Amino acid sequence: METVSTNVAHGGTQGVYKHASKETGTEMTFSVFVPPHAEGAKLPVVWYLSGLTCTHANVTEKGEYRRLCAELGLIFVAPDTSPRGEGVADDAEKAYDFGLGAGFYVDATEAPFAKNYRMWSYVTQALPALVAERFPADMQRQSIMGHSMGGHGALTIGLTFPDRFKAVSAFAPIVAPSQVPWGHKALPGYLGDDKAAWRKHDAVALIEDGAKVDGLLVDQGEADNFLAEQLKPQLLEKACADAGIPLTLRLQPGYDHSYYFISSFMEDHLRWHAERLG
């Protein structure tokens, strides 16, 4: 692991790091904020998954999480959204919603993406192992959140590993990629035409198929231009109601899809996670 940069913030350390990933076959960059803590202490970990076109840098620079993570004693980890580098496959038309920056947190099975696009294994296995080795992380106390495509990733990963993640939340998530244009492009492109494989990467489908968590927190801006066509939180609301999963869905008037929205409600989400992480 190579240190790209470190900065002191709110008494803790904001670091950016890179390492060679066996899962993606590329170098991967990620950021970690470690709050001030007593020597030898182990701290709970909050994972944040970013959305389309983003890298680790978007939330690191705009998320406004450090003050509260320092107060609550939370490690905050932000991975990248896809593999990158020379030779990594991209969309032929360089579209923003598929290929580089748009890994959708799946392990691709379709050529040419299967070689490098293994973001599911990277986020759920490889990077946690590195974080556990190199940072004062209590891996028995983990939670996960994300935005948009990263909200999709946080929901699907949280629903798949409910014993690992003590809290799951999202900002403007893609709740049912099998039912919206973004997913109709990404899921067959990465996973092929077998819709049964899609269901493992669709929060609504996972819930319909029996996945359970103790509760979910979702914030959604009412002025989000992707709300009606791509996000459709009402589908998650119905699935949770049918399955008996407590869902706190908050529609926020005037807010859009940007980091102005995310940073406005980041404190609520971190406090919600901290309560469940203990």
PDB file of C-alpha atoms in Angstrom, residues 13-233:
ATOM      1  CA  THR A  13      -5.931  11.855   9.721  1.00  0.00           C
ATOM      2  CA  GLN A  14      -7.428  12.016   6.254  1.00  0.00           C
ATOM      3  CA  GLY A  15      -5.395   9.772   4.010  1.00  0.00           C
ATOM      4  CA  VAL A  16      -5.481   8.791   0.362  1.00  0.00           C
ATOM      5  CA  TYR A  17      -3.825   5.504  -0.559  1.00  0.00           C
ATOM      6  CA  LYS A  18      -3.317   3.229  -3.520  1.00  0.00           C
ATOM      7  CA  HIS A  19      -2.453  -0.428  -3.886  1.00  0.00           C
ATOM      8  CA  ALA A  20      -2.261  -3.175  -6.480  1.00  0.00           C
ATOM      9  CA  SER A  21      -5.503  -5.151  -6.429  1.00  0.00           C
ATOM     10  CA  LYS A  22      -5.526  -8.817  -7.368  1.00  0.00           C
ATOM     11  CA  GLU A  23      -9.293  -8.623  -7.840  1.00  0.00           C
ATOM     12  CA  THR A  24      -9.277  -5.890 -10.481  1.00  0.00           C
ATOM     13  CA  GLY A  25      -5.771  -6.463 -11.810  1.00  0.00           C
ATOM     14  CA  THR A  26      -5.116  -2.736 -11.499  1.00  0.00           C
ATOM     15  CA  GLU A  27      -3.940  -0.151  -9.038  1.00  0.00           C
ATOM     16  CA  MET A  28      -6.854   1.089  -6.931  1.00  0.00           C
ATOM     17  CA  THR A  29      -7.055   4.344  -4.993  1.00  0.00           C
ATOM     18  CA  PHE A  30      -9.158   4.858  -1.866  1.00  0.00           C
ATOM     19  CA  SER A  31      -9.429   7.274   1.039  1.00  0.00           C
ATOM     20  CA  VAL A  32      -9.617   6.631   4.778  1.00  0.00           C
ATOM     21  CA  PHE A  33     -10.340   9.064   7.591  1.00  0.00           C
ATOM     22  CA  VAL A  34      -9.130   7.866  10.986  1.00  0.00           C
ATOM     23  CA  PRO A  35     -10.444   9.967  13.888  1.00  0.00           C
ATOM     24  CA  PRO A  36      -8.400  10.820  16.973  1.00  0.00           C
ATOM     25  CA  HIS A  37      -8.302   7.822  19.278  1.00  0.00           C
ATOM     26  CA  ALA A  38      -6.459   6.245  22.161  1.00  0.00           C
ATOM     27  CA  GLU A  39      -3.423   4.150  21.334  1.00  0.00           C
ATOM     28  CA  GLY A  40      -4.431   0.559  20.726  1.00  0.00           C
ATOM     29  CA  ALA A  41      -8.128   1.348  20.286  1.00  0.00           C
ATOM     30  CA  LYS A  42     -10.149  -0.378  17.584  1.00  0.00           C
ATOM     31  CA  LEU A  43     -12.784   1.780  15.886  1.00  0.00           C
ATOM     32  CA  PRO A  44     -15.975   1.008  13.943  1.00  0.00           C
ATOM     33  CA  VAL A  45     -15.842   1.400  10.163  1.00  0.00           C
ATOM     34  CA  VAL A  46     -18.317   3.175   7.879  1.00  0.00           C
ATOM     35  CA  TRP A  47     -18.019   2.325   4.183  1.00  0.00           C
ATOM     36  CA  TYR A  48     -19.158   4.919   1.652  1.00  0.00           C
ATOM     37  CA  LEU A  49     -19.775   3.875  -1.972  1.00  0.00           C
ATOM     38  CA  SER A  50     -19.843   6.651  -4.560  1.00  0.00           C
ATOM     39  CA  GLY A  51     -22.006   7.119  -7.623  1.00  0.00           C
ATOM     40  CA  LEU A  52     -21.631   7.305 -11.385  1.00  0.00           C
ATOM     41  CA  THR A  53     -18.589   9.241 -12.691  1.00  0.00           C
ATOM     42  CA  CYS A  54     -17.190   9.624  -9.161  1.00  0.00           C
ATOM     43  CA  THR A  55     -13.966   8.465  -7.539  1.00  0.00           C
ATOM     44  CA  HIS A  56     -12.967   8.350  -3.870  1.00  0.00           C
ATOM     45  CA  ALA A  57     -12.289  12.089  -4.153  1.00  0.00           C
ATOM     46  CA  ASN A  58     -15.863  13.339  -4.464  1.00  0.00           C
ATOM     47  CA  VAL A  59     -17.016  12.445  -0.981  1.00  0.00           C
ATOM     48  CA  THR A  60     -13.549  13.030   0.468  1.00  0.00           C
ATOM     49  CA  GLU A  61     -13.598  16.635  -0.713  1.00  0.00           C
ATOM     50  CA  LYS A  62     -17.325  17.437  -0.536  1.00  0.00           C
ATOM     51  CA  GLY A  63     -18.943  15.025   1.926  1.00  0.00           C
ATOM     52  CA  GLU A  64     -18.394  17.044   5.122  1.00  0.00           C
ATOM     53  CA  TYR A  65     -18.130  13.928   7.287  1.00  0.00           C
ATOM     54  CA  ARG A  66     -14.860  14.442   9.173  1.00  0.00           C
ATOM     55  CA  ARG A  67     -16.058  16.634  12.035  1.00  0.00           C
ATOM     56  CA  LEU A  68     -18.748  14.155  13.023  1.00  0.00           C
ATOM     57  CA  CYS A  69     -16.587  11.073  12.439  1.00  0.00           C
ATOM     58  CA  ALA A  70     -14.055  12.642  14.810  1.00  0.00           C
ATOM     59  CA  GLU A  71     -16.801  13.275  17.375  1.00  0.00           C
ATOM     60  CA  LEU A  72     -18.302   9.788  17.075  1.00  0.00           C
ATOM     61  CA  GLY A  73     -15.049   7.855  16.646  1.00  0.00           C
ATOM     62  CA  LEU A  74     -15.804   6.433  13.196  1.00  0.00           C
ATOM     63  CA  ILE A  75     -13.358   5.355  10.518  1.00  0.00           C
ATOM     64  CA  PHE A  76     -14.695   6.442   7.112  1.00  0.00           C
ATOM     65  CA  VAL A  77     -13.576   4.508   4.014  1.00  0.00           C
ATOM     66  CA  ALA A  78     -14.298   5.609   0.431  1.00  0.00           C
ATOM     67  CA  PRO A  79     -13.290   3.254  -2.421  1.00  0.00           C
ATOM     68  CA  ASP A  80     -13.239   4.096  -6.126  1.00  0.00           C
ATOM     69  CA  THR A  81     -16.209   3.217  -8.357  1.00  0.00           C
ATOM     70  CA  SER A  82     -14.440   1.085 -10.983  1.00  0.00           C
ATOM     71  CA  PRO A  83     -11.026  -0.215 -12.004  1.00  0.00           C
ATOM     72  CA  ARG A  84      -8.901   2.274 -13.918  1.00  0.00           C
ATOM     73  CA  GLY A  85      -5.729   2.280 -15.948  1.00  0.00           C
ATOM     74  CA  GLU A  86      -4.325   1.518 -19.360  1.00  0.00           C
ATOM     75  CA  GLY A  87      -5.965  -1.521 -20.904  1.00  0.00           C
ATOM     76  CA  VAL A  88      -9.095  -1.432 -18.727  1.00  0.00           C
ATOM     77  CA  ALA A  89     -12.192  -1.806 -20.908  1.00  0.00           C
ATOM     78  CA  ASP A  90     -14.526   1.155 -21.281  1.00  0.00           C
ATOM     79  CA  ASP A  91     -17.832   1.776 -23.019  1.00  0.00           C
ATOM     80  CA  ALA A  92     -17.277   2.062 -26.768  1.00  0.00           C
ATOM     81  CA  GLU A  93     -19.002   5.448 -26.825  1.00  0.00           C
ATOM     82  CA  LYS A  94     -17.387   6.606 -23.563  1.00  0.00           C
ATOM     83  CA  ALA A  95     -20.806   6.923 -21.931  1.00  0.00           C
ATOM     84  CA  TYR A  96     -20.842   8.127 -18.331  1.00  0.00           C
ATOM     85  CA  ASP A  97     -23.224   5.408 -17.132  1.00  0.00           C
ATOM     86  CA  PHE A  98     -21.229   2.326 -18.164  1.00  0.00           C
ATOM     87  CA  GLY A  99     -17.549   1.412 -18.091  1.00  0.00           C
ATOM     88  CA  LEU A 100     -14.959   3.559 -16.342  1.00  0.00           C
ATOM     89  CA  GLY A 101     -16.422   5.231 -13.267  1.00  0.00           C
ATOM     90  CA  ALA A 102     -19.536   3.072 -13.491  1.00  0.00           C
ATOM     91  CA  GLY A 103     -18.665  -0.366 -12.156  1.00  0.00           C
ATOM     92  CA  PHE A 104     -22.065  -0.838 -10.454  1.00  0.00           C
ATOM     93  CA  TYR A 105     -20.395  -2.881  -7.678  1.00  0.00           C
ATOM     94  CA  VAL A 106     -20.734  -6.209  -9.497  1.00  0.00           C
ATOM     95  CA  ASP A 107     -18.279  -8.900 -10.586  1.00  0.00           C
ATOM     96  CA  ALA A 108     -18.628  -8.776 -14.361  1.00  0.00           C
ATOM     97  CA  THR A 109     -18.926 -12.043 -16.255  1.00  0.00           C
ATOM     98  CA  GLU A 110     -19.116 -10.610 -19.791  1.00  0.00           C
ATOM     99  CA  ALA A 111     -16.133  -9.874 -22.026  1.00  0.00           C
ATOM    100  CA  PRO A 112     -14.238  -7.584 -22.102  1.00  0.00           C
ATOM    101  CA  PHE A 113     -15.281  -6.395 -18.625  1.00  0.00           C
ATOM    102  CA  ALA A 114     -14.854  -9.669 -16.725  1.00  0.00           C
ATOM    103  CA  LYS A 115     -11.061  -9.259 -16.658  1.00  0.00           C
ATOM    104  CA  ASN A 116     -11.029  -6.149 -14.441  1.00  0.00           C
ATOM    105  CA  TYR A 117     -14.548  -5.221 -13.332  1.00  0.00           C
ATOM    106  CA  ARG A 118     -14.692  -7.162 -10.075  1.00  0.00           C
ATOM    107  CA  MET A 119     -15.916  -4.392  -7.824  1.00  0.00           C
ATOM    108  CA  TRP A 120     -18.150  -6.655  -5.718  1.00  0.00           C
ATOM    109  CA  SER A 121     -15.215  -8.804  -4.636  1.00  0.00           C
ATOM    110  CA  TYR A 122     -12.963  -5.777  -4.300  1.00  0.00           C
ATOM    111  CA  VAL A 123     -15.351  -3.915  -1.982  1.00  0.00           C
ATOM    112  CA  THR A 124     -16.557  -6.920   0.031  1.00  0.00           C
ATOM    113  CA  GLN A 125     -13.311  -8.905   0.305  1.00  0.00           C
ATOM    114  CA  ALA A 126     -10.062  -7.351  -0.897  1.00  0.00           C
ATOM    115  CA  LEU A 127     -10.300  -3.826   0.465  1.00  0.00           C
ATOM    116  CA  PRO A 128     -11.755  -4.865   3.848  1.00  0.00           C
ATOM    117  CA  ALA A 129      -8.802  -7.219   4.314  1.00  0.00           C
ATOM    118  CA  LEU A 130      -6.407  -4.361   3.611  1.00  0.00           C
ATOM    119  CA  VAL A 131      -8.256  -1.970   5.928  1.00  0.00           C
ATOM    120  CA  ALA A 132      -8.249  -4.571   8.708  1.00  0.00           C
ATOM    121  CA  GLU A 133      -4.483  -5.045   8.274  1.00  0.00           C
ATOM    122  CA  ARG A 134      -3.384  -1.417   7.999  1.00  0.00           C
ATOM    123  CA  PHE A 135      -5.831   0.651  10.087  1.00  0.00           C
ATOM    124  CA  PRO A 136      -7.196   0.487  13.668  1.00  0.00           C
ATOM    125  CA  ALA A 137     -10.457  -1.002  12.420  1.00  0.00           C
ATOM    126  CA  ASP A 138     -12.884  -3.100  14.432  1.00  0.00           C
ATOM    127  CA  MET A 139     -14.195  -5.331  11.655  1.00  0.00           C
ATOM    128  CA  GLN A 140     -16.901  -6.672  13.976  1.00  0.00           C
ATOM    129  CA  ARG A 141     -18.491  -3.205  13.765  1.00  0.00           C
ATOM    130  CA  GLN A 142     -18.986  -2.219  10.156  1.00  0.00           C
ATOM    131  CA  SER A 143     -21.721  -0.300   8.367  1.00  0.00           C
ATOM    132  CA  ILE A 144     -22.266   0.825   4.789  1.00  0.00           C
ATOM    133  CA  MET A 145     -23.815   3.756   2.943  1.00  0.00           C
ATOM    134  CA  GLY A 146     -23.692   5.171  -0.563  1.00  0.00           C
ATOM    135  CA  HIS A 147     -25.030   7.617  -3.127  1.00  0.00           C
ATOM    136  CA  SER A 148     -26.930   6.849  -6.337  1.00  0.00           C
ATOM    137  CA  MET A 149     -25.068   3.926  -7.964  1.00  0.00           C
ATOM    138  CA  GLY A 150     -23.214   3.689  -4.649  1.00  0.00           C
ATOM    139  CA  GLY A 151     -26.562   3.637  -2.850  1.00  0.00           C
ATOM    140  CA  HIS A 152     -27.425   0.655  -5.019  1.00  0.00           C
ATOM    141  CA  GLY A 153     -24.140  -0.944  -3.986  1.00  0.00           C
ATOM    142  CA  ALA A 154     -24.652  -0.194  -0.304  1.00  0.00           C
ATOM    143  CA  LEU A 155     -28.183  -1.640  -0.312  1.00  0.00           C
ATOM    144  CA  THR A 156     -27.269  -4.812  -2.216  1.00  0.00           C
ATOM    145  CA  ILE A 157     -24.119  -5.466  -0.191  1.00  0.00           C
ATOM    146  CA  GLY A 158     -25.867  -4.685   3.093  1.00  0.00           C
ATOM    147  CA  LEU A 159     -28.764  -6.983   2.224  1.00  0.00           C
ATOM    148  CA  THR A 160     -26.374  -9.766   1.170  1.00  0.00           C
ATOM    149  CA  PHE A 161     -24.229  -9.536   4.318  1.00  0.00           C
ATOM    150  CA  PRO A 162     -26.655  -8.496   7.081  1.00  0.00           C
ATOM    151  CA  ASP A 163     -24.504 -10.053   9.810  1.00  0.00           C
ATOM    152  CA  ARG A 164     -21.462  -8.037   8.740  1.00  0.00           C
ATOM    153  CA  PHE A 165     -23.021  -4.607   8.343  1.00  0.00           C
ATOM    154  CA  LYS A 166     -24.786  -3.296  11.433  1.00  0.00           C
ATOM    155  CA  ALA A 167     -26.377  -0.380   9.558  1.00  0.00           C
ATOM    156  CA  VAL A 168     -27.250   0.362   5.930  1.00  0.00           C
ATOM    157  CA  SER A 169     -28.291   3.706   4.477  1.00  0.00           C
ATOM    158  CA  ALA A 170     -28.327   5.527   1.159  1.00  0.00           C
ATOM    159  CA  PHE A 171     -28.654   8.889  -0.527  1.00  0.00           C
ATOM    160  CA  ALA A 172     -30.808   8.811  -3.689  1.00  0.00           C
ATOM    161  CA  PRO A 173     -30.083   5.124  -4.417  1.00  0.00           C
ATOM    162  CA  ILE A 174     -30.866   3.169  -7.566  1.00  0.00           C
ATOM    163  CA  VAL A 175     -33.164   0.781  -5.705  1.00  0.00           C
ATOM    164  CA  ALA A 176     -34.258  -1.445  -8.602  1.00  0.00           C
ATOM    165  CA  PRO A 177     -31.720  -1.417 -11.459  1.00  0.00           C
ATOM    166  CA  SER A 178     -33.595  -4.266 -13.169  1.00  0.00           C
ATOM    167  CA  GLN A 179     -36.486  -1.855 -13.703  1.00  0.00           C
ATOM    168  CA  VAL A 180     -34.743   1.354 -14.829  1.00  0.00           C
ATOM    169  CA  PRO A 181     -32.653   2.489 -17.856  1.00  0.00           C
ATOM    170  CA  TRP A 182     -29.334   2.703 -15.994  1.00  0.00           C
ATOM    171  CA  GLY A 183     -29.687  -0.911 -14.918  1.00  0.00           C
ATOM    172  CA  HIS A 184     -31.007  -2.077 -18.289  1.00  0.00           C
ATOM    173  CA  LYS A 185     -27.662  -0.932 -19.693  1.00  0.00           C
ATOM    174  CA  ALA A 186     -25.291  -1.964 -16.910  1.00  0.00           C
ATOM    175  CA  LEU A 187     -26.644  -5.337 -15.803  1.00  0.00           C
ATOM    176  CA  PRO A 188     -26.686  -7.086 -19.196  1.00  0.00           C
ATOM    177  CA  GLY A 189     -23.441  -5.349 -20.149  1.00  0.00           C
ATOM    178  CA  TYR A 190     -21.634  -6.747 -17.111  1.00  0.00           C
ATOM    179  CA  LEU A 191     -23.637  -9.878 -16.269  1.00  0.00           C
ATOM    180  CA  GLY A 192     -25.260 -11.000 -19.527  1.00  0.00           C
ATOM    181  CA  ASP A 193     -28.899 -11.646 -20.313  1.00  0.00           C
ATOM    182  CA  ASP A 194     -29.708 -14.050 -17.464  1.00  0.00           C
ATOM    183  CA  LYS A 195     -32.051 -11.952 -15.348  1.00  0.00           C
ATOM    184  CA  ALA A 196     -31.656 -14.343 -12.426  1.00  0.00           C
ATOM    185  CA  ALA A 197     -28.083 -13.058 -12.106  1.00  0.00           C
ATOM    186  CA  TRP A 198     -29.388  -9.490 -12.075  1.00  0.00           C
ATOM    187  CA  ARG A 199     -31.550 -10.144  -9.010  1.00  0.00           C
ATOM    188  CA  LYS A 200     -28.496 -10.566  -6.789  1.00  0.00           C
ATOM    189  CA  HIS A 201     -27.599  -6.954  -7.605  1.00  0.00           C
ATOM    190  CA  ASP A 202     -31.031  -5.390  -7.245  1.00  0.00           C
ATOM    191  CA  ALA A 203     -32.141  -4.296  -3.759  1.00  0.00           C
ATOM    192  CA  VAL A 204     -35.854  -4.630  -4.448  1.00  0.00           C
ATOM    193  CA  ALA A 205     -35.378  -8.087  -5.967  1.00  0.00           C
ATOM    194  CA  LEU A 206     -33.186  -9.194  -3.056  1.00  0.00           C
ATOM    195  CA  ILE A 207     -35.889  -8.167  -0.600  1.00  0.00           C
ATOM    196  CA  GLU A 208     -38.541  -9.917  -2.680  1.00  0.00           C
ATOM    197  CA  ASP A 209     -36.344 -13.033  -2.608  1.00  0.00           C
ATOM    198  CA  GLY A 210     -36.098 -12.981   1.191  1.00  0.00           C
ATOM    199  CA  ALA A 211     -33.124 -10.781   2.127  1.00  0.00           C
ATOM    200  CA  LYS A 212     -33.607  -9.000   5.458  1.00  0.00           C
ATOM    201  CA  VAL A 213     -31.991  -6.224   7.473  1.00  0.00           C
ATOM    202  CA  ASP A 214     -33.086  -4.641  10.733  1.00  0.00           C
ATOM    203  CA  GLY A 215     -33.813  -1.291   9.089  1.00  0.00           C
ATOM    204  CA  LEU A 216     -32.891   1.114   6.306  1.00  0.00           C
ATOM    205  CA  LEU A 217     -32.460   4.885   6.133  1.00  0.00           C
ATOM    206  CA  VAL A 218     -32.870   6.542   2.719  1.00  0.00           C
ATOM    207  CA  ASP A 219     -32.834  10.246   1.889  1.00  0.00           C
ATOM    208  CA  GLN A 220     -34.076  11.383  -1.511  1.00  0.00           C
ATOM    209  CA  GLY A 221     -34.194  14.897  -2.915  1.00  0.00           C
ATOM    210  CA  GLU A 222     -37.553  15.831  -4.416  1.00  0.00           C
ATOM    211  CA  ALA A 223     -35.834  18.106  -6.985  1.00  0.00           C
ATOM    212  CA  ASP A 224     -33.569  15.261  -8.155  1.00  0.00           C
ATOM    213  CA  ASN A 225     -33.768  15.140 -11.957  1.00  0.00           C
ATOM    214  CA  PHE A 226     -33.200  11.359 -11.883  1.00  0.00           C
ATOM    215  CA  LEU A 227     -35.991  10.671  -9.384  1.00  0.00           C
ATOM    216  CA  ALA A 228     -38.868   9.634 -11.647  1.00  0.00           C
ATOM    217  CA  GLU A 229     -37.024   7.643 -14.310  1.00  0.00           C
ATOM    218  CA  GLN A 230     -33.990   6.096 -12.605  1.00  0.00           C
ATOM    219  CA  LEU A 231     -34.396   6.050  -8.802  1.00  0.00           C
ATOM    220  CA  LYS A 232     -38.042   5.203  -8.023  1.00  0.00           C
ATOM    221  CA  PRO A 233     -37.838   4.974  -4.221  1.00  0.00           C
TER     222      PRO A 233
END
